[in-house]
Amino acid sequence: MKNQINWNSLGFSYIKTDWRYISYYKNNKWDDGKLIEDNKLYISEGSTALHYAQQCFEGLKAYRCRDGSINLFRPDQNAIRMQRSCSRLLMPKINCKKFIEACKQIVIANEHYIPPYGTRGALYLRPYIIGVGDNIGIRSAPEFIFSVFCVPVGSYFKSGLTPTNFIVSEYDRAATNGTGAFKVGGNYANSLLPGEKAKISNFGDCIYLDPKTHTKIEEVGSANFFAINYDNCFVTPKSPSILPSITKYSLLYIAKERLHLKVEECDIYINKLNYYKEAGACGTAAVITPIGGIKTGNIFHIFYSETEVGPITKRLYKELCGIQYGDIEAPKDWIIKVK
């Protein structure tokens, strides 16, 4: 399969790689875990993951550097976020050391699937935990599986670093005091229908508003939202139902410490889009997707341009990607070298 991959035309889709990591939780403890070749899971028909959505997942990337080395970008933050998701869904946590070691093993075992430096591709890692075992009642599972697999990927949106338009959805992504701040599958299943409706209408995806008042921007599809106002302040929504994106918090740091911009987490009202000159979506999969315009009701608001990327968004993208690919010095503890 590896020899059939066109590295320069990679999208974001499943490609079977050679090895994945798997560990089982039984009798109140995790085993040591191992690498396996089989990409199929064999689980009980009563597994809580199937019936009650007791599962969570993460997403991170490994990058090939100019010198041939391999960077993992902030995997400790993914491990910590997964622990929070496990706590919310009554699942046993994976400690950070085991999480990072599993990721390293997968990258090394599938190294030949890492897109070459210069293609802007990466090896996407998908760690997940699911509740399994014989069960039928609504309760936490008797057993669990922790696994990590990987796929080579390119841009999440086909257009890459070019502006994409979005539409405000009438649906809510998550409840006010629900699971919106945790990376659990139910949040994403809930987004499939509104996302499909957006695409049918020729938009990249949805803009989700806060579920309580429907006046404030929360997320962009499965990504976080950011904007640049006319005072050159990097702003991003603040809400207990937003997933805390590792990419977003990395951009907050970069904007403040590297680009010397003001930064703020605050309410961003959908009826005040004219306060902002640039906007974007950000996340591990999308990295940064510039937002050309947002349609809300009968109004279509254009930010910097529908065809050109704003200058500050360009600088943020260049700095972040430079750090990830090893071309720009990273802040302390952001990069783990695999080899």
mmCIF file of C-alpha atoms in Angstrom:
data_model
loop_
_atom_site.group_PDB
_atom_site.id
_atom_site.type_symbol
_atom_site.label_atom_id
_atom_site.label_comp_id
_atom_site.label_asym_id
_atom_site.label_seq_id
_atom_site.Cartn_x
_atom_site.Cartn_y
_atom_site.Cartn_z
ATOM 1 C CA MET A 1 0.000 0.000 0.000
ATOM 2 C CA LYS A 2 2.784 2.442 0.930
ATOM 3 C CA ASN A 3 4.228 2.297 -2.584
ATOM 4 C CA GLN A 4 0.821 3.259 -4.031
ATOM 5 C CA ILE A 5 0.481 6.476 -2.010
ATOM 6 C CA ASN A 6 0.765 9.790 -3.831
ATOM 7 C CA TRP A 7 2.127 11.920 -0.984
ATOM 8 C CA ASN A 8 1.237 15.195 -2.674
ATOM 9 C CA SER A 9 -2.449 14.369 -3.079
ATOM 10 C CA LEU A 10 -3.207 12.896 0.339
ATOM 11 C CA GLY A 11 -6.539 13.854 1.824
ATOM 12 C CA PHE A 12 -7.980 12.934 5.196
ATOM 13 C CA SER A 13 -9.245 9.384 4.812
ATOM 14 C CA TYR A 14 -8.554 5.927 6.199
ATOM 15 C CA ILE A 15 -5.524 4.071 4.849
ATOM 16 C CA LYS A 16 -4.685 0.761 6.507
ATOM 17 C CA THR A 17 -1.171 0.808 7.944
ATOM 18 C CA ASP A 18 0.792 -2.177 9.193
ATOM 19 C CA TRP A 19 0.673 -2.005 12.984
ATOM 20 C CA ARG A 20 -1.561 -0.761 15.782
ATOM 21 C CA TYR A 21 -1.183 -0.797 19.571
ATOM 22 C CA ILE A 22 -3.743 -2.460 21.846
ATOM 23 C CA SER A 23 -4.089 -2.820 25.600
ATOM 24 C CA TYR A 24 -6.860 -4.480 27.629
ATOM 25 C CA TYR A 25 -8.316 -3.470 30.979
ATOM 26 C CA LYS A 26 -9.519 -6.464 32.981
ATOM 27 C CA ASN A 27 -9.766 -7.168 36.703
ATOM 28 C CA ASN A 28 -9.253 -3.483 37.486
ATOM 29 C CA LYS A 29 -5.921 -3.043 35.705
ATOM 30 C CA TRP A 30 -4.419 -2.400 32.287
ATOM 31 C CA ASP A 31 -2.125 -5.006 30.759
ATOM 32 C CA ASP A 32 1.232 -4.085 29.232
ATOM 33 C CA GLY A 33 -0.145 -3.643 25.730
ATOM 34 C CA LYS A 34 1.329 -4.861 22.448
ATOM 35 C CA LEU A 35 1.534 -4.204 18.710
ATOM 36 C CA ILE A 36 -0.758 -6.192 16.429
ATOM 37 C CA GLU A 37 -1.312 -6.357 12.674
ATOM 38 C CA ASP A 38 -5.074 -7.056 12.653
ATOM 39 C CA ASN A 39 -7.120 -3.878 12.129
ATOM 40 C CA LYS A 40 -10.362 -5.525 13.265
ATOM 41 C CA LEU A 41 -11.712 -5.498 16.834
ATOM 42 C CA TYR A 42 -13.566 -8.467 18.292
ATOM 43 C CA ILE A 43 -15.862 -7.334 21.101
ATOM 44 C CA SER A 44 -18.990 -8.462 22.905
ATOM 45 C CA GLU A 45 -22.357 -7.561 21.412
ATOM 46 C CA GLY A 46 -23.192 -6.115 24.833
ATOM 47 C CA SER A 47 -20.282 -3.654 24.830
ATOM 48 C CA THR A 48 -21.205 -0.286 26.325
ATOM 49 C CA ALA A 49 -19.373 1.485 23.507
ATOM 50 C CA LEU A 50 -21.989 0.141 21.092
ATOM 51 C CA HIS A 51 -25.113 0.902 23.120
ATOM 52 C CA TYR A 52 -24.317 3.743 25.508
ATOM 53 C CA ALA A 53 -21.469 5.560 23.721
ATOM 54 C CA GLN A 54 -18.987 4.858 26.517
ATOM 55 C CA GLN A 55 -15.904 5.779 24.539
ATOM 56 C CA CYS A 56 -13.506 8.631 23.934
ATOM 57 C CA PHE A 57 -10.702 9.338 21.517
ATOM 58 C CA GLU A 58 -7.847 11.677 20.665
ATOM 59 C CA GLY A 59 -6.058 12.899 17.561
ATOM 60 C CA LEU A 60 -2.426 13.950 17.168
ATOM 61 C CA LYS A 61 0.240 13.900 14.488
ATOM 62 C CA ALA A 62 3.812 12.804 13.877
ATOM 63 C CA TYR A 63 5.839 14.977 11.478
ATOM 64 C CA ARG A 64 8.870 14.189 9.330
ATOM 65 C CA CYS A 65 11.498 16.900 9.750
ATOM 66 C CA ARG A 66 14.011 18.192 7.230
ATOM 67 C CA ASP A 67 16.828 16.207 8.896
ATOM 68 C CA GLY A 68 14.828 12.974 8.766
ATOM 69 C CA SER A 69 13.910 12.944 12.442
ATOM 70 C CA ILE A 70 10.312 12.610 13.642
ATOM 71 C CA ASN A 71 8.392 15.050 15.837
ATOM 72 C CA LEU A 72 5.384 14.305 18.028
ATOM 73 C CA PHE A 73 3.553 17.543 18.805
ATOM 74 C CA ARG A 74 2.457 17.959 22.451
ATOM 75 C CA PRO A 75 1.308 14.341 23.053
ATOM 76 C CA ASP A 76 1.264 14.958 26.809
ATOM 77 C CA GLN A 77 -1.624 17.382 26.294
ATOM 78 C CA ASN A 78 -3.591 14.728 24.391
ATOM 79 C CA ALA A 79 -2.935 12.273 27.211
ATOM 80 C CA ILE A 80 -4.206 14.755 29.801
ATOM 81 C CA ARG A 81 -7.307 15.555 27.741
ATOM 82 C CA MET A 82 -8.059 11.849 27.336
ATOM 83 C CA GLN A 83 -7.825 11.428 31.101
ATOM 84 C CA ARG A 84 -10.447 14.154 31.520
ATOM 85 C CA SER A 85 -12.728 12.414 29.015
ATOM 86 C CA CYS A 86 -12.285 9.113 30.867
ATOM 87 C CA SER A 87 -13.237 10.743 34.165
ATOM 88 C CA ARG A 88 -16.399 12.185 32.620
ATOM 89 C CA LEU A 89 -17.503 8.798 31.213
ATOM 90 C CA LEU A 90 -16.449 6.604 34.161
ATOM 91 C CA MET A 91 -13.641 4.876 32.297
ATOM 92 C CA PRO A 92 -10.205 3.907 33.670
ATOM 93 C CA LYS A 93 -7.515 6.440 32.819
ATOM 94 C CA ILE A 94 -4.388 5.795 30.806
ATOM 95 C CA ASN A 95 -1.363 7.404 32.429
ATOM 96 C CA CYS A 96 0.636 9.854 30.346
ATOM 97 C CA LYS A 97 3.728 7.644 30.136
ATOM 98 C CA LYS A 98 1.763 4.679 28.720
ATOM 99 C CA PHE A 99 -0.114 6.950 26.294
ATOM 100 C CA ILE A 100 3.064 8.535 24.912
ATOM 101 C CA GLU A 101 4.909 5.218 24.740
ATOM 102 C CA ALA A 102 2.034 3.678 22.757
ATOM 103 C CA CYS A 103 2.166 6.598 20.317
ATOM 104 C CA LYS A 104 5.922 6.234 19.923
ATOM 105 C CA GLN A 105 5.631 2.515 19.237
ATOM 106 C CA ILE A 106 3.044 3.104 16.530
ATOM 107 C CA VAL A 107 5.107 5.802 14.829
ATOM 108 C CA ILE A 108 8.266 3.675 14.807
ATOM 109 C CA ALA A 109 6.431 0.556 13.598
ATOM 110 C CA ASN A 110 4.757 2.496 10.764
ATOM 111 C CA GLU A 111 7.544 4.961 10.022
ATOM 112 C CA HIS A 112 7.482 4.277 6.290
ATOM 113 C CA TYR A 113 3.946 5.722 6.187
ATOM 114 C CA ILE A 114 5.040 9.149 7.404
ATOM 115 C CA PRO A 115 4.723 11.567 4.469
ATOM 116 C CA PRO A 116 8.089 12.999 3.397
ATOM 117 C CA TYR A 117 9.213 16.420 4.571
ATOM 118 C CA GLY A 118 7.985 19.114 2.218
ATOM 119 C CA THR A 119 4.675 17.452 1.291
ATOM 120 C CA ARG A 120 2.860 19.093 4.261
ATOM 121 C CA GLY A 121 1.469 15.691 5.134
ATOM 122 C CA ALA A 122 1.754 13.960 8.506
ATOM 123 C CA LEU A 123 1.061 10.668 10.233
ATOM 124 C CA TYR A 124 -2.245 11.067 12.080
ATOM 125 C CA LEU A 125 -2.538 9.040 15.281
ATOM 126 C CA ARG A 126 -5.932 8.035 16.663
ATOM 127 C CA PRO A 127 -5.823 6.814 20.295
ATOM 128 C CA TYR A 128 -9.170 5.659 21.696
ATOM 129 C CA ILE A 129 -10.726 3.894 24.670
ATOM 130 C CA ILE A 130 -13.961 1.900 24.463
ATOM 131 C CA GLY A 131 -16.092 0.072 26.982
ATOM 132 C CA VAL A 132 -16.409 -3.638 26.131
ATOM 133 C CA GLY A 133 -17.450 -6.935 27.708
ATOM 134 C CA ASP A 134 -20.733 -8.707 28.280
ATOM 135 C CA ASN A 135 -23.263 -6.165 29.514
ATOM 136 C CA ILE A 136 -26.811 -4.970 28.936
ATOM 137 C CA GLY A 137 -27.679 -2.515 31.721
ATOM 138 C CA ILE A 138 -26.818 1.177 31.723
ATOM 139 C CA ARG A 139 -23.631 1.023 33.748
ATOM 140 C CA SER A 140 -19.900 1.365 33.232
ATOM 141 C CA ALA A 141 -18.335 -1.490 31.269
ATOM 142 C CA PRO A 142 -16.641 -4.442 32.995
ATOM 143 C CA GLU A 143 -13.697 -4.255 30.571
ATOM 144 C CA PHE A 144 -12.052 -1.696 28.302
ATOM 145 C CA ILE A 145 -9.780 -1.480 25.279
ATOM 146 C CA PHE A 146 -7.165 1.222 24.712
ATOM 147 C CA SER A 147 -5.785 1.283 21.199
ATOM 148 C CA VAL A 148 -3.810 3.555 18.876
ATOM 149 C CA PHE A 149 -3.744 3.320 15.101
ATOM 150 C CA CYS A 150 -2.362 5.690 12.478
ATOM 151 C CA VAL A 151 -2.948 6.857 8.913
ATOM 152 C CA PRO A 152 -0.964 9.161 6.619
ATOM 153 C CA VAL A 153 -2.946 12.339 5.951
ATOM 154 C CA GLY A 154 -2.874 15.597 4.033
ATOM 155 C CA SER A 155 -5.285 18.513 4.395
ATOM 156 C CA TYR A 156 -8.596 17.940 6.210
ATOM 157 C CA PHE A 157 -10.386 20.393 3.921
ATOM 158 C CA LYS A 158 -9.692 19.759 0.238
ATOM 159 C CA SER A 159 -8.903 23.407 -0.370
ATOM 160 C CA GLY A 160 -5.972 23.384 2.076
ATOM 161 C CA LEU A 161 -4.860 26.842 3.260
ATOM 162 C CA THR A 162 -7.449 28.727 1.277
ATOM 163 C CA PRO A 163 -10.568 30.364 2.715
ATOM 164 C CA THR A 164 -13.627 28.199 3.311
ATOM 165 C CA ASN A 165 -17.174 29.449 3.886
ATOM 166 C CA PHE A 166 -19.372 28.224 6.745
ATOM 167 C CA ILE A 167 -23.034 28.444 7.700
ATOM 168 C CA VAL A 168 -24.607 28.824 11.130
ATOM 169 C CA SER A 169 -26.524 25.707 12.110
ATOM 170 C CA GLU A 170 -29.927 25.601 13.751
ATOM 171 C CA TYR A 171 -28.744 22.498 15.634
ATOM 172 C CA ASP A 172 -26.830 22.464 18.904
ATOM 173 C CA ARG A 173 -23.517 20.651 19.026
ATOM 174 C CA ALA A 174 -23.719 19.873 22.762
ATOM 175 C CA ALA A 175 -25.855 20.599 25.812
ATOM 176 C CA THR A 176 -24.960 23.434 28.186
ATOM 177 C CA ASN A 177 -23.827 21.106 30.970
ATOM 178 C CA GLY A 178 -23.213 18.065 28.782
ATOM 179 C CA THR A 179 -20.123 16.520 27.211
ATOM 180 C CA GLY A 180 -19.124 19.315 24.817
ATOM 181 C CA ALA A 181 -15.806 19.900 26.583
ATOM 182 C CA PHE A 182 -14.793 16.236 26.245
ATOM 183 C CA LYS A 183 -13.642 14.364 23.154
ATOM 184 C CA VAL A 184 -16.368 11.732 23.063
ATOM 185 C CA GLY A 185 -18.050 10.140 20.075
ATOM 186 C CA GLY A 186 -21.580 11.310 20.838
ATOM 187 C CA ASN A 187 -20.609 14.915 20.154
ATOM 188 C CA TYR A 188 -19.480 13.963 16.663
ATOM 189 C CA ALA A 189 -22.429 11.689 15.851
ATOM 190 C CA ASN A 190 -24.625 14.658 16.711
ATOM 191 C CA SER A 191 -22.781 16.788 14.139
ATOM 192 C CA LEU A 192 -23.204 14.465 11.148
ATOM 193 C CA LEU A 193 -26.634 15.673 10.022
ATOM 194 C CA PRO A 194 -25.985 19.437 10.326
ATOM 195 C CA GLY A 195 -22.577 18.972 8.710
ATOM 196 C CA GLU A 196 -24.126 17.127 5.778
ATOM 197 C CA LYS A 197 -26.768 19.834 5.355
ATOM 198 C CA ALA A 198 -24.021 22.463 5.266
ATOM 199 C CA LYS A 199 -22.096 20.596 2.579
ATOM 200 C CA ILE A 200 -25.240 20.136 0.457
ATOM 201 C CA SER A 201 -25.571 23.931 0.567
ATOM 202 C CA ASN A 202 -21.936 24.280 -0.618
ATOM 203 C CA PHE A 203 -20.448 25.291 2.732
ATOM 204 C CA GLY A 204 -17.406 23.666 4.319
ATOM 205 C CA ASP A 205 -19.266 22.884 7.535
ATOM 206 C CA CYS A 206 -21.400 24.427 10.290
ATOM 207 C CA ILE A 207 -20.883 27.148 12.834
ATOM 208 C CA TYR A 208 -22.414 26.048 16.146
ATOM 209 C CA LEU A 209 -23.777 28.647 18.544
ATOM 210 C CA ASP A 210 -24.052 28.360 22.326
ATOM 211 C CA PRO A 211 -26.977 26.065 23.207
ATOM 212 C CA LYS A 212 -28.415 28.356 25.871
ATOM 213 C CA THR A 213 -28.887 31.640 23.985
ATOM 214 C CA HIS A 214 -27.948 30.891 20.349
ATOM 215 C CA THR A 215 -26.138 34.229 20.192
ATOM 216 C CA LYS A 216 -22.452 33.291 20.615
ATOM 217 C CA ILE A 217 -20.094 31.273 18.412
ATOM 218 C CA GLU A 218 -18.789 28.087 19.999
ATOM 219 C CA GLU A 219 -17.270 25.729 17.413
ATOM 220 C CA VAL A 220 -16.748 25.297 13.668
ATOM 221 C CA GLY A 221 -17.749 21.765 12.737
ATOM 222 C CA SER A 222 -15.274 19.643 14.695
ATOM 223 C CA ALA A 223 -12.779 22.500 15.116
ATOM 224 C CA ASN A 224 -12.337 25.527 17.374
ATOM 225 C CA PHE A 225 -12.992 29.081 16.185
ATOM 226 C CA PHE A 226 -10.687 32.096 16.339
ATOM 227 C CA ALA A 227 -10.792 35.627 14.964
ATOM 228 C CA ILE A 228 -8.585 38.710 14.708
ATOM 229 C CA ASN A 229 -10.241 41.992 15.593
ATOM 230 C CA TYR A 230 -9.317 45.459 14.327
ATOM 231 C CA ASP A 231 -7.098 46.033 17.377
ATOM 232 C CA ASN A 232 -4.988 43.036 16.273
ATOM 233 C CA CYS A 233 -6.223 40.929 19.165
ATOM 234 C CA PHE A 234 -6.433 37.164 18.729
ATOM 235 C CA VAL A 235 -9.798 36.183 20.205
ATOM 236 C CA THR A 236 -11.384 32.785 20.687
ATOM 237 C CA PRO A 237 -14.672 31.748 22.325
ATOM 238 C CA LYS A 238 -14.829 30.848 26.002
ATOM 239 C CA SER A 239 -17.495 28.354 27.070
ATOM 240 C CA PRO A 240 -17.708 25.237 29.273
ATOM 241 C CA SER A 241 -19.154 23.271 26.323
ATOM 242 C CA ILE A 242 -16.249 23.886 23.910
ATOM 243 C CA LEU A 243 -13.617 21.176 23.448
ATOM 244 C CA PRO A 244 -10.289 22.608 24.689
ATOM 245 C CA SER A 245 -8.286 22.314 21.477
ATOM 246 C CA ILE A 246 -4.549 21.745 21.845
ATOM 247 C CA THR A 247 -4.062 23.569 18.558
ATOM 248 C CA LYS A 248 -6.090 26.545 19.805
ATOM 249 C CA TYR A 249 -4.093 26.897 23.008
ATOM 250 C CA SER A 250 -0.883 26.549 21.029
ATOM 251 C CA LEU A 251 -2.060 29.394 18.770
ATOM 252 C CA LEU A 252 -2.959 31.532 21.795
ATOM 253 C CA TYR A 253 0.627 31.132 23.000
ATOM 254 C CA ILE A 254 2.112 31.767 19.548
ATOM 255 C CA ALA A 255 -0.046 34.853 18.994
ATOM 256 C CA LYS A 256 1.025 36.367 22.302
ATOM 257 C CA GLU A 257 4.646 35.255 22.648
ATOM 258 C CA ARG A 258 5.804 35.023 19.033
ATOM 259 C CA LEU A 259 3.603 37.483 17.125
ATOM 260 C CA HIS A 260 3.227 39.877 20.103
ATOM 261 C CA LEU A 261 -0.514 40.202 19.647
ATOM 262 C CA LYS A 262 -3.059 40.749 22.358
ATOM 263 C CA VAL A 263 -5.035 37.581 23.095
ATOM 264 C CA GLU A 264 -8.386 36.979 24.738
ATOM 265 C CA GLU A 265 -10.822 34.151 25.401
ATOM 266 C CA CYS A 266 -14.232 35.776 25.426
ATOM 267 C CA ASP A 267 -17.770 35.740 24.040
ATOM 268 C CA ILE A 268 -17.940 36.197 20.263
ATOM 269 C CA TYR A 269 -21.433 37.265 19.247
ATOM 270 C CA ILE A 270 -22.782 36.119 15.905
ATOM 271 C CA ASN A 271 -24.403 39.535 15.299
ATOM 272 C CA LYS A 272 -21.064 41.344 15.712
ATOM 273 C CA LEU A 273 -18.935 39.657 13.053
ATOM 274 C CA ASN A 274 -18.084 43.075 11.624
ATOM 275 C CA TYR A 275 -15.780 43.561 14.652
ATOM 276 C CA TYR A 276 -13.334 41.053 13.126
ATOM 277 C CA LYS A 277 -11.105 41.330 10.093
ATOM 278 C CA GLU A 278 -9.894 37.704 9.951
ATOM 279 C CA ALA A 279 -11.273 34.403 11.206
ATOM 280 C CA GLY A 280 -10.375 30.742 11.125
ATOM 281 C CA ALA A 281 -11.028 27.214 12.329
ATOM 282 C CA CYS A 282 -8.265 25.317 14.081
ATOM 283 C CA GLY A 283 -7.624 21.777 15.275
ATOM 284 C CA THR A 284 -5.268 18.833 14.908
ATOM 285 C CA ALA A 285 -6.927 17.588 11.725
ATOM 286 C CA ALA A 286 -7.581 20.956 10.099
ATOM 287 C CA VAL A 287 -4.490 22.752 11.540
ATOM 288 C CA ILE A 288 -5.783 26.173 10.446
ATOM 289 C CA THR A 289 -8.591 26.679 7.945
ATOM 290 C CA PRO A 290 -9.108 30.366 7.089
ATOM 291 C CA ILE A 291 -12.774 31.357 7.121
ATOM 292 C CA GLY A 292 -13.790 33.370 4.076
ATOM 293 C CA GLY A 293 -17.321 34.103 5.211
ATOM 294 C CA ILE A 294 -20.133 33.014 7.514
ATOM 295 C CA LYS A 295 -23.792 32.821 6.552
ATOM 296 C CA THR A 296 -26.220 33.499 9.399
ATOM 297 C CA GLY A 297 -29.887 33.735 8.431
ATOM 298 C CA ASN A 298 -30.060 35.866 5.301
ATOM 299 C CA ILE A 299 -26.764 37.626 6.029
ATOM 300 C CA PHE A 300 -23.436 36.518 4.566
ATOM 301 C CA HIS A 301 -20.470 38.193 6.288
ATOM 302 C CA ILE A 302 -17.087 38.156 4.550
ATOM 303 C CA PHE A 303 -13.955 38.566 6.663
ATOM 304 C CA TYR A 304 -10.626 39.322 4.948
ATOM 305 C CA SER A 305 -11.453 37.664 1.628
ATOM 306 C CA GLU A 306 -13.187 34.642 0.136
ATOM 307 C CA THR A 307 -10.107 33.868 -1.945
ATOM 308 C CA GLU A 308 -7.068 35.237 -0.069
ATOM 309 C CA VAL A 309 -5.728 34.323 3.371
ATOM 310 C CA GLY A 310 -5.386 37.166 5.853
ATOM 311 C CA PRO A 311 -1.831 38.213 6.828
ATOM 312 C CA ILE A 312 -2.099 37.363 10.535
ATOM 313 C CA THR A 313 -3.680 33.983 9.807
ATOM 314 C CA LYS A 314 -0.767 33.294 7.416
ATOM 315 C CA ARG A 315 1.771 34.175 10.106
ATOM 316 C CA LEU A 316 0.049 31.954 12.683
ATOM 317 C CA TYR A 317 -0.030 29.041 10.232
ATOM 318 C CA LYS A 318 3.612 29.474 9.238
ATOM 319 C CA GLU A 319 4.783 29.637 12.861
ATOM 320 C CA LEU A 320 2.743 26.650 14.017
ATOM 321 C CA CYS A 321 3.712 24.445 11.073
ATOM 322 C CA GLY A 322 7.329 25.548 11.390
ATOM 323 C CA ILE A 323 7.350 24.349 14.995
ATOM 324 C CA GLN A 324 5.630 21.070 14.148
ATOM 325 C CA TYR A 325 8.016 20.225 11.298
ATOM 326 C CA GLY A 326 11.103 21.295 13.224
ATOM 327 C CA ASP A 327 11.952 24.358 11.121
ATOM 328 C CA ILE A 328 11.280 26.817 13.958
ATOM 329 C CA GLU A 329 12.401 26.386 17.552
ATOM 330 C CA ALA A 330 9.560 25.045 19.681
ATOM 331 C CA PRO A 331 8.551 26.287 23.116
ATOM 332 C CA LYS A 332 9.798 24.113 25.956
ATOM 333 C CA ASP A 333 8.280 20.590 26.086
ATOM 334 C CA TRP A 334 6.139 21.014 22.961
ATOM 335 C CA ILE A 335 8.062 18.474 20.869
ATOM 336 C CA ILE A 336 8.953 14.863 21.651
ATOM 337 C CA LYS A 337 11.494 13.318 19.288
ATOM 338 C CA VAL A 338 10.583 9.779 18.327
ATOM 339 C CA LYS A 339 13.992 9.022 16.825
#
